[in-house]
Short mmCIF file of C-alpha atoms and ligand atoms in Angstrom, two decimals:
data_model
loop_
_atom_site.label_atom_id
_atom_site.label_comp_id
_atom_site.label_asym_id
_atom_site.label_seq_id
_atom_site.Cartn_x
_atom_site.Cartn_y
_atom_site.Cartn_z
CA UNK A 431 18.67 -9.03 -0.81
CA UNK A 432 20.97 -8.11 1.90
CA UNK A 433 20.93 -9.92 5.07
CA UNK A 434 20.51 -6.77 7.10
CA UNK A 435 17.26 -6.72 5.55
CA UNK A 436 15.28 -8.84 8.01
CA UNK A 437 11.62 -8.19 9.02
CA UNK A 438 11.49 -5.61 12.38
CA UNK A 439 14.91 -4.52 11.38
CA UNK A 440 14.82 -0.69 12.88
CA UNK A 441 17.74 0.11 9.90
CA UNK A 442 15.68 -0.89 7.20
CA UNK A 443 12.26 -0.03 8.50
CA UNK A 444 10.74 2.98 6.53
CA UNK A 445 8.24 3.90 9.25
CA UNK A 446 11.35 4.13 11.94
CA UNK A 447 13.70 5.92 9.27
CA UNK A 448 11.65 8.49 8.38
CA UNK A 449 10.76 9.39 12.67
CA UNK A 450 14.52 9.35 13.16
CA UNK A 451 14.77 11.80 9.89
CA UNK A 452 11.62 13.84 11.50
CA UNK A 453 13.83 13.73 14.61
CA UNK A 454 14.42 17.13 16.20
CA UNK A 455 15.62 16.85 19.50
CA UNK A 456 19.35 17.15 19.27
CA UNK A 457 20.37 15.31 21.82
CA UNK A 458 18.75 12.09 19.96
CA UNK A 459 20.22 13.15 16.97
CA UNK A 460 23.77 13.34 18.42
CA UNK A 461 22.74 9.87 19.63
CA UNK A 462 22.03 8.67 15.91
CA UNK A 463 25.46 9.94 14.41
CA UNK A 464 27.26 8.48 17.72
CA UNK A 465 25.28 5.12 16.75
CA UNK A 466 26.71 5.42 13.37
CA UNK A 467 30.27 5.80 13.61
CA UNK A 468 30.26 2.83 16.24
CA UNK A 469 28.60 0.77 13.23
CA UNK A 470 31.18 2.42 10.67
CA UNK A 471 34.20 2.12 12.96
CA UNK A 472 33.35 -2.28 13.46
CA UNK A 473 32.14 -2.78 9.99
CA UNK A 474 34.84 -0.95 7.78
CA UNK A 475 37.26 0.77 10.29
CA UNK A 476 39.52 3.70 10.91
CA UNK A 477 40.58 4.28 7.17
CA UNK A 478 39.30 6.14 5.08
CA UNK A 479 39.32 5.88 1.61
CA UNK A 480 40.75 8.85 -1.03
CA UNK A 481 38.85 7.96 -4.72
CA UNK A 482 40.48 10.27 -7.39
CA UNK A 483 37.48 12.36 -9.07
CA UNK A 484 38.43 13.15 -12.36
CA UNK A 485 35.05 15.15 -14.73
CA UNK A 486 35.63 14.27 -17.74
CA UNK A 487 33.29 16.28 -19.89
CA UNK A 488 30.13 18.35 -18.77
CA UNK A 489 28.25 17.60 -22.30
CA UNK A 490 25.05 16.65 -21.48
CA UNK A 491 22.31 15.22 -23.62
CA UNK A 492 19.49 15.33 -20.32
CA UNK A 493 17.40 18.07 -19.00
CA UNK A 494 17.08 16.88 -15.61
CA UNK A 495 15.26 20.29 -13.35
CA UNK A 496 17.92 20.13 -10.51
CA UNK A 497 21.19 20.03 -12.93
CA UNK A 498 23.35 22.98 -14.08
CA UNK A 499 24.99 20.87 -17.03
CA UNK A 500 21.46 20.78 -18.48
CA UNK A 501 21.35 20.49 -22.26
CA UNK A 502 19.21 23.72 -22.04
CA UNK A 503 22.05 25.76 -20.66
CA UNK A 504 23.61 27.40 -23.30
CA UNK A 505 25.90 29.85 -21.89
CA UNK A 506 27.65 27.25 -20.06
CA UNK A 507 31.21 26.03 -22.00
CA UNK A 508 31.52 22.59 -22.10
CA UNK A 509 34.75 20.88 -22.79
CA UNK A 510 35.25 17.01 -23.12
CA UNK A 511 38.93 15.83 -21.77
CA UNK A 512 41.12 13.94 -24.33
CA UNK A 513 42.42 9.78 -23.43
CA UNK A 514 45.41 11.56 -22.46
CA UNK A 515 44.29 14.25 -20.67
CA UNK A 516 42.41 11.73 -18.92
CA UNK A 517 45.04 9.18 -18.20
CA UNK A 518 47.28 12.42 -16.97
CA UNK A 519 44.78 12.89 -14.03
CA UNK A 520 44.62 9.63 -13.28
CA UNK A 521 48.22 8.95 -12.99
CA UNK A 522 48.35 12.10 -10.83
CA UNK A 523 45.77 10.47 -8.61
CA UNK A 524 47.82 7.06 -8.50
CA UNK A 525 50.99 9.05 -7.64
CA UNK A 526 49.35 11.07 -4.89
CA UNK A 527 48.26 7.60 -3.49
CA UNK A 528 44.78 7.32 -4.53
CA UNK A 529 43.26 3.48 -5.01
CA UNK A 530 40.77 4.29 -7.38
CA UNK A 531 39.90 6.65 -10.26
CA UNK A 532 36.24 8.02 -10.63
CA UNK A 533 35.40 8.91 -13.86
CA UNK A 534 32.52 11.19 -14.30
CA UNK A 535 30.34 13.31 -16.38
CA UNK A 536 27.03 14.52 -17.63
CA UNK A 537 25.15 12.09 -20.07
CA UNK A 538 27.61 12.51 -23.17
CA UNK A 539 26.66 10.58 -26.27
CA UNK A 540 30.10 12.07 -27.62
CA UNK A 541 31.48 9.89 -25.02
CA UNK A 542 31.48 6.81 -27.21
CA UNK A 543 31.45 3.17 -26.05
CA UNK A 544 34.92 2.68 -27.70
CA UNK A 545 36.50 5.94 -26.23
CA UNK A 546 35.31 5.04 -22.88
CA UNK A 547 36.26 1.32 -22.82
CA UNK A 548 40.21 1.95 -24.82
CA UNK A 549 40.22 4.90 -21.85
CA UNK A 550 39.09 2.03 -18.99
CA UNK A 551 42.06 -0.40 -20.69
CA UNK A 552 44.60 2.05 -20.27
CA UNK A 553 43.95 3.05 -16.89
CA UNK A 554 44.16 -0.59 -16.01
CA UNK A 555 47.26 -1.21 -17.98
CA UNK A 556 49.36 1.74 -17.16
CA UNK A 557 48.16 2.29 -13.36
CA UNK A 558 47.19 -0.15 -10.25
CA UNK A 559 43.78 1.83 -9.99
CA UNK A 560 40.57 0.22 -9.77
CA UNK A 561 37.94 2.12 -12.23
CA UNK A 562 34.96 3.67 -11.51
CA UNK A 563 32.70 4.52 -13.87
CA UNK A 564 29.79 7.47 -13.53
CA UNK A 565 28.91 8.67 -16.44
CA UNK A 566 24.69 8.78 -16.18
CA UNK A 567 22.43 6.02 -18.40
CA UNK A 568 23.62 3.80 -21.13
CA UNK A 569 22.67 1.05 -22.99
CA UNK A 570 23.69 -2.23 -21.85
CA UNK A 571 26.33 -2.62 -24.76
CA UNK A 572 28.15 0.17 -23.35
CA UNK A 573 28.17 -1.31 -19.63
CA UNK A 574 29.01 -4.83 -21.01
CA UNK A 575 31.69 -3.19 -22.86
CA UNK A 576 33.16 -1.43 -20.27
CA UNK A 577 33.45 -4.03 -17.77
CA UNK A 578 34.96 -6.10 -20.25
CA UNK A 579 37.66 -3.40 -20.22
CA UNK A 580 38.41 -3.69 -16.49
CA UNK A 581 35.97 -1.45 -15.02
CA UNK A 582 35.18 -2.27 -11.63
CA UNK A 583 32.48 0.17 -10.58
CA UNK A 584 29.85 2.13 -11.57
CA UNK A 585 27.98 5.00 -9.76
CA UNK A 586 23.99 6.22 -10.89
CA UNK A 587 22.66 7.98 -7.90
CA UNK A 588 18.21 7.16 -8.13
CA UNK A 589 18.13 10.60 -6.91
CA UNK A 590 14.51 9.81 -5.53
CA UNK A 591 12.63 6.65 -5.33
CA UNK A 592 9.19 8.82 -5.80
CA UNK A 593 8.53 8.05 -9.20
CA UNK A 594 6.19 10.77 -9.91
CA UNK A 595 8.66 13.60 -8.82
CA UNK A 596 11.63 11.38 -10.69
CA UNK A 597 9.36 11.44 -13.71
CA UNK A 598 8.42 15.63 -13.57
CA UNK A 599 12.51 16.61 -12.45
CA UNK A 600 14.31 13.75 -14.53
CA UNK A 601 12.24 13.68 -18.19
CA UNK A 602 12.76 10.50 -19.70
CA UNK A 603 14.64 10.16 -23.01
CA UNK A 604 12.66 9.24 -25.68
CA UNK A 605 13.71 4.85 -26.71
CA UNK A 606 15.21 4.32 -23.29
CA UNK A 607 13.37 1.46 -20.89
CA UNK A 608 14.75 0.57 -17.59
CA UNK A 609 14.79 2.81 -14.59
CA UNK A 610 17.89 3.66 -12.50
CA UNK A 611 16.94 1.21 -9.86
CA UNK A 612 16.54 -1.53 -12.74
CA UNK A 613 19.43 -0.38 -14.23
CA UNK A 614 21.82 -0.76 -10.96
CA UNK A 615 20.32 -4.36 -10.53
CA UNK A 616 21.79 -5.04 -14.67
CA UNK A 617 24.88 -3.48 -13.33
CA UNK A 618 25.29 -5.34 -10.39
CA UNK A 619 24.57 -8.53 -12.40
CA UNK A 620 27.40 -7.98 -14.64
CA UNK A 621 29.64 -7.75 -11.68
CA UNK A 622 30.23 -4.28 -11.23
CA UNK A 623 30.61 -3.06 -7.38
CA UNK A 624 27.48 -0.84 -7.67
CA UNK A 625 27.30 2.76 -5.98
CA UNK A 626 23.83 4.88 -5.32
CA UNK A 627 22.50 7.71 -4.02
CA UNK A 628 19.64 10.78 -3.32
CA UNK A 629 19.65 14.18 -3.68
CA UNK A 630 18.51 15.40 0.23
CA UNK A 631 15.48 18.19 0.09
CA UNK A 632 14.78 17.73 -3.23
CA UNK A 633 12.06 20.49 -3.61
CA UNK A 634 8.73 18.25 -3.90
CA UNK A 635 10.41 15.10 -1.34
CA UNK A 636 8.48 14.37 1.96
CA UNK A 637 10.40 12.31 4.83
CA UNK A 638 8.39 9.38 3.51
CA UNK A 639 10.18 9.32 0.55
CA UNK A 640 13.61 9.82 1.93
CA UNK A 641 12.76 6.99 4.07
CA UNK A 642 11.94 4.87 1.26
CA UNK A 643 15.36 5.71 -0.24
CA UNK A 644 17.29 4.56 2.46
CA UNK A 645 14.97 1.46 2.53
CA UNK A 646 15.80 1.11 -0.99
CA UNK A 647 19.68 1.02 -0.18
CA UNK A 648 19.72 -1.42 1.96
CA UNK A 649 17.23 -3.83 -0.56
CA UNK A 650 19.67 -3.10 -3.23
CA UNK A 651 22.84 -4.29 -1.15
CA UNK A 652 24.99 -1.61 -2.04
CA UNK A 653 28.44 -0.94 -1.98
CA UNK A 654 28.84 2.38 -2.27
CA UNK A 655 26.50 5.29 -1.17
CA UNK A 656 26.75 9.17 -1.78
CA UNK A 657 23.96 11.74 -0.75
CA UNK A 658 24.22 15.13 -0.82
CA UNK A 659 21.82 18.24 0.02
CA UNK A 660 20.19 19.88 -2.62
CA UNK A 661 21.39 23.24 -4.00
CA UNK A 662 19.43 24.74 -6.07
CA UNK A 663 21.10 26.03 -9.54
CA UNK A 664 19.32 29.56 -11.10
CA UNK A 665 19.87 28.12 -14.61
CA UNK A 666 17.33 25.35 -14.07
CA UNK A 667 13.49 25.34 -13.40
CA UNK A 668 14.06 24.01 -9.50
CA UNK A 669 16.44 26.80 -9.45
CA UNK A 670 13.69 29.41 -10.67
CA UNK A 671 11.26 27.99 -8.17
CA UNK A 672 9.57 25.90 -10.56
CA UNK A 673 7.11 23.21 -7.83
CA UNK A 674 7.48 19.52 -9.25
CA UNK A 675 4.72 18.80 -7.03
CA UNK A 676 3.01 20.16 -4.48
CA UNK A 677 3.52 18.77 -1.00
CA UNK A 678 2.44 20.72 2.40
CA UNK A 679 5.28 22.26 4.05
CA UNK A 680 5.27 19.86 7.08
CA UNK A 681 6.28 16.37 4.75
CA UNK A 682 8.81 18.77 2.82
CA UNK A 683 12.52 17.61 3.85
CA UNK A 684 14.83 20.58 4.33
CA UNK A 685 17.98 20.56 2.58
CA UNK A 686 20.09 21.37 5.22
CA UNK A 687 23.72 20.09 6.35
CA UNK A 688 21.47 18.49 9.58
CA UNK A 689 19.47 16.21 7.14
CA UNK A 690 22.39 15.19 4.84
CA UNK A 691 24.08 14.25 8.22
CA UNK A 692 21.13 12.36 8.95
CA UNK A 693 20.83 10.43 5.69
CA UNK A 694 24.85 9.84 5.92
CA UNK A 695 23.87 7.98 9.64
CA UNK A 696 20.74 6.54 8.22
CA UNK A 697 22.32 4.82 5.73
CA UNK A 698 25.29 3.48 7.74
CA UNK A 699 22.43 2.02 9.80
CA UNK A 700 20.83 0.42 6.56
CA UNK A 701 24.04 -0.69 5.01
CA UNK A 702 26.83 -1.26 7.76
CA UNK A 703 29.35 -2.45 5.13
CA UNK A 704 29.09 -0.33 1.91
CA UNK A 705 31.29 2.72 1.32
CA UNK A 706 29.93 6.00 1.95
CA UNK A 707 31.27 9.15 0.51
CA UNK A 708 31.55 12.52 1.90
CA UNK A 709 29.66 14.63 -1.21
CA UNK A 710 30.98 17.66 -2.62
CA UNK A 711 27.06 18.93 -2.02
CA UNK A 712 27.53 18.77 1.82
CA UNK A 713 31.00 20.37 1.75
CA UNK A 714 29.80 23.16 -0.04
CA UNK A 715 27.24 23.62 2.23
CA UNK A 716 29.37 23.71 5.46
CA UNK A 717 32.41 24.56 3.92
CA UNK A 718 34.61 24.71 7.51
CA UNK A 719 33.23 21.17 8.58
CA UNK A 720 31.10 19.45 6.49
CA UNK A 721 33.82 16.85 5.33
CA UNK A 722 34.62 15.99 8.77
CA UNK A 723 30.90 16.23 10.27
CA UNK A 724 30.14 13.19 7.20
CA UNK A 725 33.46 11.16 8.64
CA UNK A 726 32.16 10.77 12.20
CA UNK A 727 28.73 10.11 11.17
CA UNK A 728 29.10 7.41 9.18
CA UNK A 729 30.78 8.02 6.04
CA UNK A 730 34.53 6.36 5.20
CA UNK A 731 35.38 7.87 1.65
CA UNK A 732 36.15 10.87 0.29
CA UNK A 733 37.00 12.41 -3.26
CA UNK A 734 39.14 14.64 -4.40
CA UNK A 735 38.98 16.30 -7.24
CA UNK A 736 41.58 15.42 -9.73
CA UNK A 737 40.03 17.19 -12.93
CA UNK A 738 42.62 20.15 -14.90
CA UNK A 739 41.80 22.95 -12.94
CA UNK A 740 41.33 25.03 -15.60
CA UNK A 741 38.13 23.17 -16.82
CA UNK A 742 36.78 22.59 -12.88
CA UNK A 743 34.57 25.61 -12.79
CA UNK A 744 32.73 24.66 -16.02
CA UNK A 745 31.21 21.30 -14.38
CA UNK A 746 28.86 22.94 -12.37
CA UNK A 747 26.33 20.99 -11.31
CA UNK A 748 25.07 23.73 -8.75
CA UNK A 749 26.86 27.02 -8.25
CA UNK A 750 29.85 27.55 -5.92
CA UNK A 751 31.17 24.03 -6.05
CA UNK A 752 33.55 23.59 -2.90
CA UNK A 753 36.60 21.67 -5.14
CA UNK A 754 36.10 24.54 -7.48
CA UNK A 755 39.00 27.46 -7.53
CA UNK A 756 42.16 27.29 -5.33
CA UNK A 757 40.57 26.09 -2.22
CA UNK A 758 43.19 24.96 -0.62
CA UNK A 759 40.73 23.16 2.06
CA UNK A 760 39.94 20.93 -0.65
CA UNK A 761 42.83 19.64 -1.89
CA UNK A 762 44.48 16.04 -1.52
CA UNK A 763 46.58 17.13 0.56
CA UNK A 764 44.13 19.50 3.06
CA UNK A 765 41.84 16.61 2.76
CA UNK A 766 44.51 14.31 4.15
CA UNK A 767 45.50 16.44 6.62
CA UNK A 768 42.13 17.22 8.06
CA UNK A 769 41.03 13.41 8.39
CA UNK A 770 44.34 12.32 10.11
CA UNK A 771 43.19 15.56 12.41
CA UNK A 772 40.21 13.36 12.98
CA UNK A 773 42.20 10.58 14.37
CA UNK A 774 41.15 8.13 10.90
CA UNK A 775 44.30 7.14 8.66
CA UNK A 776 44.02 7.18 4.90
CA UNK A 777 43.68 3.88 3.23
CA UNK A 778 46.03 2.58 1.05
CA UNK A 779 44.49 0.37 -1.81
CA UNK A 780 41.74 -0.29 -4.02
CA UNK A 781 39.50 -0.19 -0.91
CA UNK A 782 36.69 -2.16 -2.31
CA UNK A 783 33.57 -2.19 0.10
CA UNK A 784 33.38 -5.64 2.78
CA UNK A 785 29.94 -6.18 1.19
CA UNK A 786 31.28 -6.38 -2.63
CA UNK A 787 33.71 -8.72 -1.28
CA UNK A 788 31.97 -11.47 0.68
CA UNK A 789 29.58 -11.42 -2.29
CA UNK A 790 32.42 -12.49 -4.90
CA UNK A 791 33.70 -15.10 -2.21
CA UNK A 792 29.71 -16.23 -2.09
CA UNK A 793 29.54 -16.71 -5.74
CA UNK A 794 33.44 -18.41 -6.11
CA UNK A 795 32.20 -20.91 -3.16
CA UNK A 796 29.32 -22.03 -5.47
CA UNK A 797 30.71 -22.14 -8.68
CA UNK A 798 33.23 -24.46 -6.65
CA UNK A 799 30.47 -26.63 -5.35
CA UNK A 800 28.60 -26.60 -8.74
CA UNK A 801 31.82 -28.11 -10.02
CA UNK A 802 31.89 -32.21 -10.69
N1 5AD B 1789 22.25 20.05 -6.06
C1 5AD B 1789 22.82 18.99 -5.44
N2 5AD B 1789 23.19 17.88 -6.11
C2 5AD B 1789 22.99 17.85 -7.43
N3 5AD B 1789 23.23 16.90 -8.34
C3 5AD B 1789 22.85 17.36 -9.55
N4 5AD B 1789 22.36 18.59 -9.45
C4 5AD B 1789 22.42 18.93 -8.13
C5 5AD B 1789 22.04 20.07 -7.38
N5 5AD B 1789 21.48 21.13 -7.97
C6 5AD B 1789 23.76 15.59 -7.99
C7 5AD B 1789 22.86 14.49 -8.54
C8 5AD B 1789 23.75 13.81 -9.55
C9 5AD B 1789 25.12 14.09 -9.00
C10 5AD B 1789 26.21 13.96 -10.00
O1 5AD B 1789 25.03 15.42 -8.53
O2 5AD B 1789 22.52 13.60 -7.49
O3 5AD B 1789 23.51 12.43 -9.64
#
C-alpha cells in the first residue's frame, strides 16, 4: 500500500474526495488545481513527459456499452498494423524525441502472444524506448510473455470501481476470472510500472463512486494515471441513452471538462508521484485548452499520437477524436510548443514515474540484505 495512504489522510479519504468533487464554488476549486500543481511541481517537476501513442489495431473481441470499437459495430473498418508498420511509428516517435512507445488497441485475440512479444523485442533492440503495453485483458501467459520481452509498462484503465455498473457497461467474457483491479495487482507483481484510470460521468456514476476511484488509486500505488470525461458514442447502447442503472440526478457526476479537471487534481492529491496523462477525452472536449488546463492541474504527461494517419480515424473510441485529421494543435510539435508556452520543458528520457522507482530500489535493498 502506498505510504500516502495513512488513516485521516484528506488525499485518500473518500468522504473528503467526493465534497471536493461536489465542490462548486469556484474560487475553492481554483484553490484545489492551485494545490495540485504545487504537489506536481515538488514531487515530479517542470518536465513533462511526451509518450509516443501508436493504435495498433481497433479489432475488438468486447462489447463494452461506452466503446465505439465494439465487436457489435459493424460498419466500422478495422485494420491491424503490421511488426513493421509498427516499428516505423515507433522509430518516428524515438526520432522526434519521445522516451516511450504506447502501444494500444481494442481487445484483439488476432493480436497473438508471439506477435506482440517478437514486436516488444524489436522495439527494445532497435530503439532506446521504454514499452508500454495497453492492449485490454489477457491471460497471464501473455503478460508473463511480454515482460519477458522487455516490456516495461502496462496500462488497463478500471473504468469504475462500482462493480454493478462495471458488470451492466463492461459484460464479462465468458472463461475469464480476475477483475481489472486484480489484474493490475498480477501486473504489478511481475514488475511492470502499472498505469490506471476512470472514465469521468460515466452515465450511471455518483460522486461516491468517483471518490472511491481515486481512493482506489492511491491503494493501488500507481504509477501512471489517465482519466478522461465521458463522450458518449451513437453506435453503442450509452450512446443511444441506454440507463445502466438508475441513480437520481443529484449523485450523477457530470462529464464535463470541470470534473475531469477535478479528478486530474484529485488524483495528484492521492498519488503525488505517479505520472498523469493529459487524455485525448479531455482535449476533445476543450479543444483550445484542455491540454494545458490538465498540465497546471496536476497532470505531467502527454501523448501524441504516432499511429499512420491514414488508419487514425478508424480507432474511434468516441466520435470526433481530437488527434484525429490534420489538427495541427495536436501534433508533436504543437504539443511541444504549447507546453514550453506554459513555462514546463519537455522531458528527455524514459521518464519512469518517482514512485516505480523507489519501489525497485526498495526491493534491490532487500534482496541485498536477504543475501548471506
Ligand atoms: N468516452 C470516453 N472515453 C472512452 N473510453 C472508451 N470509450 C470511451 C468513451 N465513449 C476510454 C476507456 C478506455 C480508453 C481506451 O478509452 O476508459 O479504457
Amino acid at each position: 500500500m502506498a505510504l500516502s495512504v495513512v488513516l485521516g489522510n484528506p488525499a485518500t479519504d473518500r468522504h473528503t474526495i467526493a465534497q471536493r468533487l461536489r465542490e462548486a464554488d469556484g474560487e475553492r476549486t481554483a484553490g484545489l488545481f492551485a494545490e495540485a500543481d504545487d504537489v506536481r511541481r515538488r514531487e515530479v517537476g517542470e518536465c513533462v513527459h511526451f509518450r509516443g501513442l501508436i493504435e495498433i489495431s481497433n479489432h475488438c473481441r468486447r462489447s463494452c456499452w461506452y466503446c465505439g470499437l465494439r465487436v457489435e459495430h459493424r460498419i466500422l473498418h478495422r485494420y491491424r498494423l503490421s511488426a513493421d508498420e509498427i516499428l516505423a511509428c515507433a522509430r518516428a516517435a524515438a526520432a522526434w524525441g519521445c522516451g516511450t512507445a504506447v502501444l494500444q488497441s481494442g481487445e484483439d485475440s488476432g493480436l497473438t502472444s508471439r506477435f506482440v512479444g517478437g514486436v516488444v523485442e524489436r522495439i527494445k533492440a532497435e530503439t532506446p524506448l521504454a514499452v508500454t503495453l495497453s492492449l485490454g485483458e489477457r491471460c497471464r501467459r501473455d503478460f508473463l510473455r511480454w515482460k519477458r520481452a522487455g516490456a516495461d509498462r502496462y496500462l488497463l484503465r478500471f473504468e469504475t470501481s462500482n462493480n454493478e455498473l462495471m458488470r451492466r457497461i463492461h459484460p464479462v467474457r465468458r472463461g475469464t476470472a480476475p477483475r481489472r483491479i486484480e489484474l493490475l495487482r498480477i501486473l504489478r507483481d511481475m514488475g511492470y510500472e502499472i498505469g490506471s484510470g476512470v472514465m469521468v460521468g460515466l452515465p450511471g456514476q455518483t460522486y461516491e463512486d468517483l471518490a472511491n476511484d481515486i481512493a482506489i488509486f492511491a491503494e493501488l500505488d500507481l504509477d501512471m494515471i489517465g482519466c478522461g470525461p465521458f463522450l458518449p458514442h451513437p453506435a453503442t447502447p450509452l450512446g443511444r441513452g441506454r440507463v445502466p442503472l438508475a441513480i437520481s440526478l443529484t449523485d450523477q457526476v457530470p462529464a464535463d471538462a470541470s470534473m475531469a479537471l477535478k479528478v486530474i487534481a484529485l488524483s495528484r492529491l492521492a498519488c503525488p508521484q505517479a505520472n498523469i496523462a493529459v487524455s485525448t477525452a479531455l482535449s476533445t472536449l476543450d479543444p483550445m485548452a484542455g491540454r494545458e488546463r490538465g498540465l497546471q492541474c496536476g497532470a505531467n504527461v502527454l501523448m501524441p499520437n504516432f499511429s499512420p494517419s491514414m488508419h487514425r480515424a478508424k480507432y474511434a473510441i468516441y466520435p470526433a477524436k481530437s488527434d484525429v485529421g490534420n489538427n495541427e494543435r495536436e501534433s508533436p510539435d504543437a504539443l511541444r510548443q504549447r507546453t514550453l508556452r506554459l513555462g514546463r520543458s519537455v522531458g528527455s528520457g524514459r521518464g519512469d514515474s518517482p514512485a516505480y522507482r523507489a519501489r525497485r530500489a526498495e526491493r534491490t535493498a532487500t534482496m541485498r540484505e536477504s543475501l548471506p
